[in-house]
Amino acid sequence: MSEAVEAQAAPLDVITIGRASVDLYGQQIGSRLEDITSFAKSVGGCPANIAVGAARLGLRSALLTRVGDEQMGRFIREQLRRENVCVDGLKTDSERLTALVLLSVEDEGVSPMIFYRSDCADMALSEEDIDESFIQSAKAIVVTGTHFSRDNSDAAQRKAMKAIKASGGKVVFDIDYRPNLWGLAGHAEGFGRYIKSDRVTARLKTVLPDCDLVVGTEEEVLIASGENDLLAALKTIRSLSEATIVLKRGAMGCIVYDGAIPDDLEDGIVGDGFPIEVYNVLGAGDAFMSGFLRGWLGGESLKVAATWANACGAFAVSRLLCSPEYPTFAELQFFLNNGSRHLALRKDEAISHIHWATTRRREIPSLMAFACDHRSQLEDVARKAGADPARIEAFKVLAVKAASQVAGGRPGYGMLIDERHGRKAMFEFARHKFDWLGRPVELPGSRPLRFDFSQDIGSQLVEWPADHCIKCLCFYHPDDPAELKAEQQQKLLGLFEAARKIGRELLIEIIASKHGKIDDATIPRALADFYALGIKPDWWKLEPQASPAAWATIEATILENDPWCRGVVLLGLEAPPDELKAAFAATANAPMVKGFAVGRTIFIHAAEQWLTGRMSDEQAIADMASRFLQLTEAWLAARGRKAA
């Protein structure tokens, strides 16, 4: 087998090498870094960003670097896994801290930044960290400029370059020049892009001969060549390297040179450009590189690769953060095929929805949830039992323990728990392995819909963990009076907008049967009402339907309006187990129904007995676990599966 064929058959497409940091982005736009009061956290650093961006576009990417043995290092590792980036080359440094970067958007194209990188983990990368067999498992590696600034990390990257060339793979060089990371500027000058340096140029020139692809801005091409003129700089690089050269020109896109450098720089290969509002330039080059690699490594023409790179860069400059904002391949293709009427892509609802839906934190193909978010119902039980309502809190902890016994750490299990009586239950929930937690926000029994605690729902959501899903029950019938319908619709629209702004998933529960007659078209009509307003929840929670035709119409309505919807879960309404089992069976041919979220059928007996003192903690746990297990087994049986 030839070297080229071996490289083509490699299990990884690309390994990126170098910086890995935690970016802390100021959330107040138009503020000096001195005035920022809150920050959003994300994975950052040129190679880490490229690895994430490439993975989102469908490449099999890996990151090779070091992170600290602390919470920020673990965050990077866990987030890379969520992004499907291979972490086999990610080393843990027990002596050094993970790098941090503080950033703000002060003005259009102006983003002050402070690098906290003194003796950081990634700069300690050494030759011992380079496993040649791991390097040779990829088609290409990306080496980055900053890691040539120290002897140890320089040696590490050169060892990786030698290994990949030996296996027939490609070397990509992202010049990635930041003067203050070479010790040429002060800590406050992190945003500075260019300081001429013979020392830097001399080091970078020695990298060029072994490269197959060189990518840089105008300033980076100048520093890599040592020239003062762009044409002379490109010709100097060409004299040292046969690599394909990609010149990044910001809002003007890029030009690719695959042979001799023409006297007229415009005579290179030019991809399609995309006029866009410049919101934040940081990380745009890494998004650009991800798009170019997707085309270049995927066998597309250089023009197509450049077009994809330009589009990915456009996404990045139109959004705030770095890697979290990079497009997925589905998102990119939608944009290329449909364009956008918005110069600010972050304001395009269709594109933003695809971005949201294709970058969710985890896949949940099925969901069996124990709903223990009931408030008024359990308060009624306590009142009838003569028990102190404060005891409901302890009962909900028992419910979590029962659910965890059934789940056993397996995928597909979750719970619904409320804030009013369930805070300790949520802490208990966090000690166990579940896929999903939903939290109600509606005021129990309200019609028209009102939120619990405060009508300023956004201020409540800020405090929630990122993976907690908002659940909102609305008693809604499509034949309700027009004024009532409009009020409830606007309430849910505000909730949906807050959920997207804050970055939390949303489940909308619709109960229509308590306020009107139900037929096969009732729920589809209700869903269509909400979709017409632009409300696209991640989940629907719906009543069991009387016929397969109703489910078919529900599914068609969802797919027509939001093919990215996670699906439907069934609610229980205290139905007897046999009725629920029949309802489960009725959904066997409705793939959009992904599971159930049932409560009173599981917990009501234990609640009545425990609150009156006729049942111990252990007995209550066993009773609820038994009932939850029966429902999970019935659900799996209806889908032709058995519990593991």
XYZ file of C-alpha atoms in Angstrom:
644
model
C 0.000 0.000 0.000
C 1.360 3.426 -0.945
C 1.967 6.179 1.599
C -0.808 8.284 0.064
C -3.348 5.475 0.348
C -2.326 4.784 3.935
C -2.869 8.440 4.809
C -6.272 8.423 3.103
C -7.374 5.447 5.194
C -6.347 7.103 8.476
C -8.947 7.110 11.274
C -8.383 10.832 11.965
C -8.592 13.640 9.439
C -6.621 16.225 11.371
C -4.729 16.725 14.629
C -4.255 20.302 15.790
C -1.344 21.148 18.082
C -0.771 24.028 20.479
C -2.815 26.443 22.551
C -5.809 25.343 24.623
C -7.310 27.912 26.954
C -10.537 28.881 28.641
C -11.910 32.065 27.079
C -13.862 34.370 29.386
C -15.838 36.716 27.150
C -17.286 39.920 28.551
C -21.065 39.867 28.094
C -21.514 43.638 28.026
C -20.955 44.673 24.419
C -19.398 48.079 23.851
C -17.688 48.114 27.237
C -14.049 48.448 28.153
C -12.604 45.333 29.710
C -12.260 47.393 32.887
C -16.055 47.794 32.999
C -17.123 44.215 32.271
C -19.202 42.703 35.097
C -19.932 39.168 33.810
C -18.264 36.698 31.487
C -19.271 33.747 29.296
C -16.944 30.740 29.390
C -15.858 28.721 26.368
C -12.986 26.661 24.982
C -10.427 28.852 23.237
C -6.959 28.948 21.737
C -6.296 28.682 17.999
C -5.713 24.879 17.760
C -8.562 24.035 20.154
C -10.917 26.279 18.191
C -9.887 24.681 14.903
C -10.399 21.182 16.312
C -13.931 22.091 17.431
C -14.759 23.861 14.187
C -13.488 20.959 12.080
C -15.472 18.431 14.129
C -18.652 20.464 13.705
C -18.123 20.358 9.954
C -17.825 16.575 9.977
C -14.064 16.051 10.098
C -12.551 13.577 12.559
C -10.387 15.968 14.531
C -8.145 15.684 17.579
C -6.307 18.168 19.790
C -2.753 17.542 20.982
C -1.727 19.755 23.883
C -1.640 19.984 27.668
C -4.227 21.190 30.166
C -3.991 21.632 33.916
C -5.129 19.090 36.468
C -7.957 21.322 37.691
C -11.501 22.357 36.890
C -10.657 24.451 33.817
C -8.571 21.666 32.324
C -11.391 19.217 32.921
C -13.837 21.665 31.345
C -11.762 21.736 28.150
C -11.524 17.945 28.066
C -15.249 17.448 28.684
C -16.294 20.101 26.181
C -14.050 18.650 23.479
C -15.690 15.267 24.033
C -19.118 16.874 23.731
C -17.946 18.332 20.411
C -16.753 14.900 19.204
C -13.101 15.974 19.231
C -10.714 13.119 19.988
C -8.815 13.767 23.250
C -6.341 10.887 22.999
C -3.568 13.465 22.571
C -4.715 15.724 25.403
C -2.196 15.486 28.247
C -2.839 16.484 31.860
C -0.107 18.583 33.470
C -0.184 18.203 37.253
C 2.193 21.133 37.840
C 0.766 23.919 35.678
C -2.535 25.713 35.304
C -4.721 25.800 32.220
C -4.366 29.072 30.343
C -7.104 31.717 30.634
C -7.961 34.603 28.336
C -10.166 37.580 29.283
C -11.780 39.372 26.356
C -14.311 42.059 25.548
C -15.922 43.626 22.481
C -15.238 47.321 22.982
C -16.004 48.500 19.457
C -16.457 47.101 15.977
C -13.290 45.093 15.341
C -11.760 46.158 18.659
C -11.480 43.426 21.283
C -9.081 43.999 24.177
C -7.779 40.773 25.656
C -5.514 39.652 28.460
C -3.652 36.333 28.193
C -3.090 34.543 31.506
C -0.401 32.193 30.235
C 2.562 32.494 32.602
C 4.059 28.988 32.666
C 0.697 27.575 31.530
C 0.074 23.919 30.765
C -0.077 24.057 26.969
C 3.280 25.847 26.643
C 4.948 22.977 28.511
C 4.253 20.646 25.571
C 7.384 18.636 24.881
C 8.763 16.003 22.533
C 7.797 13.323 25.080
C 4.141 14.243 24.498
C 4.362 13.365 20.806
C 3.315 9.792 20.109
C 4.399 9.125 16.538
C 1.806 6.402 15.997
C -0.936 8.806 17.095
C 0.353 11.492 14.737
C 0.498 9.002 11.880
C -3.124 7.998 12.459
C -4.163 11.297 10.850
C -4.228 12.630 7.304
C -2.850 15.969 8.434
C -1.629 17.957 11.404
C -1.984 21.674 12.095
C 1.023 23.317 13.744
C 0.615 26.831 15.108
C 2.895 29.825 15.385
C 2.758 30.471 19.113
C 4.135 27.024 19.893
C 7.309 27.771 17.938
C 8.060 30.570 20.440
C 9.634 28.225 23.019
C 12.275 25.585 22.455
C 10.358 22.729 24.097
C 7.075 23.285 22.241
C 8.988 24.057 19.032
C 10.725 20.686 19.295
C 7.410 18.968 19.956
C 5.799 20.403 16.831
C 8.810 19.598 14.665
C 8.767 16.002 15.880
C 5.092 15.798 14.920
C 5.865 17.298 11.500
C 8.572 14.733 10.859
C 6.278 11.888 11.899
C 3.350 12.939 9.700
C 5.596 13.477 6.677
C 7.023 9.993 7.135
C 3.542 8.511 6.856
C 2.575 10.500 3.759
C 0.359 12.944 5.647
C 0.181 16.712 5.313
C 1.516 19.578 7.425
C -0.688 22.649 7.792
C 0.897 25.778 9.275
C -1.373 28.377 10.865
C 1.050 31.275 11.412
C -1.102 32.445 14.357
C 1.065 35.445 15.266
C 0.385 37.261 18.517
C 3.351 39.508 19.376
C 2.856 39.510 23.123
C 2.976 35.695 23.211
C 6.502 36.031 21.812
C 7.354 38.507 24.575
C 7.278 41.491 22.200
C 4.467 43.459 23.866
C 3.017 44.051 27.302
C 0.192 42.159 28.971
C -2.339 44.841 27.991
C -1.490 44.440 24.283
C -3.059 41.027 23.733
C -5.109 42.321 20.801
C -2.018 43.627 19.002
C -1.486 41.864 15.678
C 1.909 42.946 14.379
C 5.350 43.888 15.634
C 8.264 43.292 13.288
C 10.830 40.892 14.769
C 13.857 39.339 13.106
C 13.916 36.694 15.854
C 10.370 35.559 15.126
C 10.916 35.626 11.377
C 14.090 33.560 11.608
C 12.269 30.879 13.604
C 9.178 30.756 11.370
C 11.175 30.638 8.138
C 12.622 27.296 9.201
C 9.105 25.840 9.466
C 7.982 26.739 5.946
C 9.919 24.171 3.858
C 8.119 21.210 5.424
C 4.593 22.599 5.012
C 1.875 21.595 2.566
C -0.533 24.388 3.458
C 0.331 27.790 4.951
C -2.461 30.047 6.206
C -2.076 33.582 7.512
C -3.303 37.149 7.515
C -1.399 39.894 5.748
C 0.455 40.681 8.996
C 1.253 37.006 9.559
C 2.597 36.595 6.031
C 4.858 39.590 6.657
C 6.252 38.192 9.925
C 6.800 34.726 8.432
C 8.780 36.204 5.529
C 10.498 39.160 7.161
C 9.447 41.406 4.285
C 7.739 44.800 4.482
C 5.733 44.419 1.284
C 2.973 41.851 0.794
C 3.951 40.775 -2.723
C 7.579 40.365 -1.702
C 6.462 38.457 1.399
C 4.463 35.930 -0.599
C 7.305 35.440 -3.064
C 9.749 34.889 -0.209
C 7.492 32.245 1.293
C 7.155 30.614 -2.131
C 10.940 30.534 -2.456
C 11.094 28.550 0.785
C 8.062 26.308 0.355
C 5.949 24.611 -2.293
C 2.940 24.758 0.021
C -0.440 26.043 -0.995
C -0.612 29.540 0.510
C -3.869 31.004 1.793
C -3.849 34.761 2.372
C -6.626 35.829 4.760
C -7.888 39.368 4.116
C -10.614 39.794 6.715
C -13.812 41.225 5.237
C -12.310 40.829 1.735
C -12.215 37.032 2.087
C -9.072 35.223 0.978
C -6.841 34.477 -1.975
C -5.240 31.069 -2.519
C -1.921 30.603 -4.344
C -1.164 27.086 -5.496
C 1.844 27.800 -7.676
C 4.008 30.746 -8.603
C 3.018 34.014 -6.949
C 1.591 36.354 -9.628
C 2.697 39.975 -9.826
C -0.956 40.953 -9.460
C -2.057 39.453 -6.141
C -5.669 39.381 -7.277
C -4.781 36.667 -9.819
C -4.934 33.896 -7.212
C -7.872 31.582 -6.520
C -10.708 33.489 -4.899
C -13.653 31.922 -3.098
C -17.098 33.457 -2.889
C -17.408 36.264 -0.364
C -20.158 37.061 2.116
C -20.912 40.639 3.189
C -21.503 40.580 6.912
C -21.658 42.870 9.921
C -18.426 42.733 11.915
C -19.399 42.055 15.522
C -16.330 40.304 16.927
C -13.208 39.443 14.952
C -11.660 37.147 17.580
C -11.673 33.500 16.532
C -12.755 34.269 12.965
C -9.477 32.976 11.565
C -9.893 29.676 13.382
C -13.410 29.265 11.982
C -11.975 30.126 8.565
C -9.320 27.424 8.936
C -11.952 24.867 9.936
C -13.945 25.576 6.804
C -10.883 25.451 4.573
C -9.770 22.147 6.066
C -13.246 20.667 5.527
C -12.930 21.382 1.822
C -9.190 20.742 1.395
C -9.099 17.433 3.254
C -12.442 16.417 1.749
C -11.148 16.614 -1.805
C -13.017 19.764 -2.849
C -11.466 22.333 -5.181
C -9.455 25.161 -3.668
C -12.182 27.596 -4.715
C -14.825 25.593 -2.844
C -12.535 25.257 0.175
C -12.001 29.019 0.137
C -15.739 29.645 -0.147
C -16.481 27.404 2.816
C -13.691 29.086 4.771
C -15.071 32.550 4.018
C -18.558 31.464 5.080
C -17.312 29.999 8.365
C -15.386 33.188 9.051
C -18.541 35.188 8.382
C -20.409 33.179 11.012
C -17.668 33.823 13.544
C -17.434 37.602 13.075
C -21.207 37.895 13.371
C -21.360 36.218 16.793
C -19.817 36.862 20.201
C -17.815 33.813 21.303
C -15.231 31.729 19.442
C -15.683 27.942 19.180
C -19.311 27.787 20.454
C -20.377 30.024 17.567
C -18.771 28.067 14.720
C -21.240 26.519 12.268
C -22.087 22.876 11.895
C -22.055 21.408 8.397
C -25.871 21.432 8.258
C -25.857 25.098 9.221
C -23.150 25.935 6.705
C -24.964 24.168 3.875
C -28.244 25.900 4.732
C -26.482 29.273 4.561
C -24.717 28.478 1.284
C -27.959 27.270 -0.289
C -30.320 29.912 1.081
C -28.220 32.894 2.084
C -29.561 35.304 4.662
C -31.352 38.630 4.562
C -29.453 39.607 7.723
C -25.967 41.104 7.662
C -25.791 39.988 11.294
C -26.173 36.210 11.027
C -26.851 35.931 14.763
C -30.186 37.662 14.027
C -31.259 35.131 11.383
C -33.852 32.992 13.176
C -33.716 30.060 10.744
C -29.921 29.794 10.854
C -29.799 30.354 14.609
C -32.283 27.558 15.152
C -30.232 25.099 13.094
C -27.138 26.185 15.017
C -28.915 25.631 18.337
C -30.386 22.274 17.368
C -27.184 20.854 15.889
C -24.921 21.874 18.788
C -26.968 20.595 21.734
C -24.877 19.318 24.632
C -25.884 15.662 24.162
C -28.045 13.416 22.053
C -31.114 11.976 23.806
C -32.722 9.507 21.378
C -35.150 8.233 24.020
C -36.309 9.546 27.386
C -37.999 7.796 30.316
C -38.590 10.436 32.957
C -39.969 10.242 36.484
C -41.930 13.491 36.859
C -41.710 14.721 40.422
C -42.198 18.424 39.747
C -45.719 18.473 41.216
C -46.327 21.223 43.720
C -50.021 21.860 44.343
C -50.880 18.150 44.107
C -48.359 17.175 46.773
C -49.411 20.124 48.914
C -52.983 18.748 48.747
C -51.756 15.287 49.775
C -49.871 16.765 52.733
C -52.921 18.781 53.773
C -55.181 15.721 53.693
C -52.595 13.726 55.649
C -52.239 16.451 58.245
C -48.515 16.589 57.462
C -46.219 19.588 57.445
C -45.802 20.703 53.764
C -42.116 21.175 54.522
C -41.813 17.359 54.463
C -42.490 17.355 50.712
C -38.864 18.374 50.211
C -37.598 15.187 51.867
C -40.088 13.072 49.917
C -38.742 14.355 46.632
C -35.228 13.304 47.643
C -36.627 9.772 48.075
C -38.135 10.014 44.595
C -34.708 10.776 43.137
C -33.218 7.773 44.920
C -35.995 5.582 43.514
C -35.409 6.856 39.982
C -31.659 6.339 40.278
C -32.194 2.710 41.310
C -34.121 2.094 38.102
C -31.817 4.129 35.867
C -28.647 2.520 37.205
C -26.528 5.023 35.284
C -27.882 3.820 31.934
C -28.760 6.249 29.122
C -32.320 7.358 28.449
C -33.462 8.234 31.986
C -34.393 11.580 33.463
C -36.547 13.449 35.950
C -38.717 16.526 36.346
C -38.062 18.373 39.626
C -39.340 21.752 40.776
C -37.663 24.693 42.495
C -40.323 25.214 45.186
C -40.047 21.854 46.971
C -37.228 20.206 45.068
C -33.961 22.052 45.659
C -32.533 19.271 47.837
C -33.850 16.746 45.320
C -31.908 18.523 42.573
C -28.738 18.301 44.642
C -29.403 14.580 45.116
C -30.096 14.248 41.381
C -26.649 15.713 40.609
C -25.013 12.877 42.561
C -26.385 10.288 40.122
C -25.962 9.704 36.412
C -29.028 10.779 34.448
C -29.395 12.076 30.908
C -31.898 14.833 31.565
C -33.462 17.120 34.137
C -36.495 19.296 33.462
C -37.642 22.120 35.754
C -41.125 23.695 35.661
C -41.568 27.450 35.435
C -45.379 27.722 35.285
C -47.488 28.778 38.253
C -49.404 25.572 39.021
C -52.913 25.579 37.581
C -52.607 29.040 36.009
C -54.818 29.840 33.025
C -53.917 32.204 31.473
C -50.362 31.050 31.946
C -48.285 32.719 34.629
C -44.756 31.942 35.754
C -43.917 30.837 39.281
C -41.947 33.211 41.540
C -41.577 36.058 39.008
C -42.871 37.069 35.589
C -39.313 38.149 34.672
C -38.456 34.656 33.524
C -35.060 35.510 32.037
C -33.652 36.586 35.387
C -34.570 33.192 36.838
C -32.981 31.180 34.040
C -29.556 32.824 34.382
C -28.994 30.932 37.630
C -29.837 27.516 36.186
C -27.172 24.937 35.301
C -26.589 24.847 31.546
C -27.989 21.343 31.088
C -31.281 21.894 32.942
C -34.280 21.961 30.601
C -37.123 24.446 31.069
C -40.526 22.769 31.312
C -43.695 24.818 30.953
C -47.239 23.456 31.192
C -49.905 25.422 29.369
C -53.608 24.567 29.514
C -54.281 25.458 25.908
C -57.021 24.492 23.461
C -57.019 25.760 19.866
C -60.708 26.663 20.279
C -60.091 28.861 23.325
C -61.378 32.456 23.150
C -59.151 34.614 20.967
C -58.071 36.915 23.800
C -57.051 34.002 26.032
C -55.188 32.308 23.159
C -53.273 35.472 22.316
C -52.258 36.031 25.937
C -50.979 32.480 26.390
C -49.215 32.499 23.042
C -47.330 35.693 23.892
C -46.365 34.300 27.275
C -44.872 31.199 25.664
C -43.190 33.273 22.957
C -41.449 35.333 25.626
C -40.357 32.141 27.367
C -39.018 30.672 24.126
C -37.031 33.828 23.361
C -35.609 33.881 26.900
C -34.652 30.200 26.644
C -32.708 30.810 23.438
C -31.080 33.979 24.758
C -29.927 32.293 27.964
C -29.080 28.999 26.229
C -31.429 26.517 27.901
C -33.510 23.777 26.298
C -37.292 24.111 26.435
C -40.074 21.550 26.839
C -43.632 22.787 26.321
C -46.404 20.668 27.810
C -49.848 21.103 26.299
C -53.002 19.869 28.051
C -56.124 20.533 25.987
C -58.547 17.905 27.294
C -59.516 19.836 30.438
C -60.935 22.772 28.476
C -62.651 21.412 25.394
C -63.403 18.433 23.223
C -60.524 16.490 21.717
C -60.308 14.878 18.293
C -57.479 13.766 16.025
C -56.835 17.336 14.848
C -56.896 19.152 18.206
C -53.266 18.801 19.264
C -51.859 19.262 15.728
C -53.829 22.525 15.521
C -52.429 23.641 18.871
C -48.865 22.892 17.789
C -49.441 24.728 14.500
C -50.552 27.815 16.458
C -47.239 27.936 18.292
C -45.104 27.159 15.277
C -46.795 30.024 13.401
C -45.392 32.356 16.069
C -41.855 30.997 15.618
C -41.926 28.970 18.864
C -39.803 25.844 18.347
C -39.310 23.990 21.638
C -36.765 21.215 21.938
C -39.434 18.890 23.317
C -43.212 18.616 23.386
C -44.998 16.891 26.252
C -48.439 15.732 25.129
C -51.449 13.730 26.259
C -51.944 10.190 24.931
C -53.941 10.261 21.699
C -57.006 8.247 20.810
C -55.842 7.010 17.425
C -52.773 6.362 15.268
C -54.139 8.999 12.880
C -53.761 11.662 15.576
C -50.137 10.721 16.141
C -49.477 10.702 12.390
C -50.858 14.236 12.091
C -48.888 15.415 15.127
C -45.701 13.999 13.656
C -46.355 15.572 10.267
C -46.969 18.953 11.909
C -43.702 18.798 13.837
C -41.620 17.643 10.878
C -43.092 20.297 8.595
C -42.272 23.090 11.029
C -39.184 21.852 12.876
C -37.381 18.722 11.689
C -34.760 19.418 14.392
C -37.230 18.904 17.267
C -35.994 16.311 19.763
C -39.455 14.762 19.912
C -42.516 14.139 22.071
C -42.806 12.643 25.544
C -46.123 11.384 26.900
C -47.644 12.760 30.070
C -49.627 10.599 32.478
C -52.343 12.634 34.274
C -52.489 9.994 37.053
C -53.690 7.356 34.572
C -53.617 3.750 35.830
C -50.569 1.758 34.679
C -52.635 -0.367 32.286
C -53.927 2.721 30.509
C -50.410 4.074 30.175
C -49.139 0.778 28.817
C -51.896 0.903 26.183
C -50.942 4.494 25.384
C -47.325 3.429 24.969
C -48.331 0.653 22.598
C -50.381 3.111 20.530
C -47.187 5.057 19.748
C -45.245 2.062 18.432
C -45.492 3.439 14.892
C -44.906 7.067 15.881
C -41.123 7.529 15.922
C -41.477 11.186 16.928
C -42.682 9.986 20.358
C -39.410 9.449 22.220
C -40.609 8.480 25.684
C -42.663 9.545 28.667
C -42.596 11.842 31.669
C -45.030 10.415 34.211
C -45.465 11.403 37.858
C -48.550 10.675 39.928
C -48.941 7.169 38.565
C -45.536 6.484 40.107
C -45.437 8.505 43.327
C -48.982 9.218 44.563
C -49.419 6.000 46.583
C -46.022 6.349 48.249
C -46.672 10.038 48.968
C -49.971 9.321 50.705
C -48.503 6.518 52.779
C -45.196 8.205 53.628
C -46.700 11.566 54.589
C -49.087 9.828 57.004
C -46.222 7.838 58.524
C -47.457 4.449 57.305
C -44.449 3.902 55.042
C -40.725 4.199 55.806
C -38.145 5.889 53.595
C -36.946 2.545 52.297
C -40.489 1.354 51.589
C -41.342 4.566 49.751
C -38.222 4.272 47.605
C -38.976 0.632 46.824
C -42.619 1.378 45.964
C -41.773 4.208 43.569
C -38.879 2.283 42.024
C -41.164 -0.683 41.363
C -43.785 1.471 39.625
C -41.202 3.402 37.595
C -39.565 0.125 36.560
C -42.894 -1.271 35.363
C -43.448 1.760 33.165
C -39.932 1.681 31.726
C -40.303 -2.002 30.901
C -43.672 -1.342 29.261
C -42.211 1.515 27.218
C -39.246 -0.531 26.052
C -41.492 -3.478 25.223
C -43.715 -1.214 23.125
C -40.620 -0.248 21.167
C -39.424 -3.827 20.829
C -36.608 -3.438 23.312
C -35.724 -4.841 26.714
C -34.142 -3.159 29.702
C -30.391 -3.669 29.820
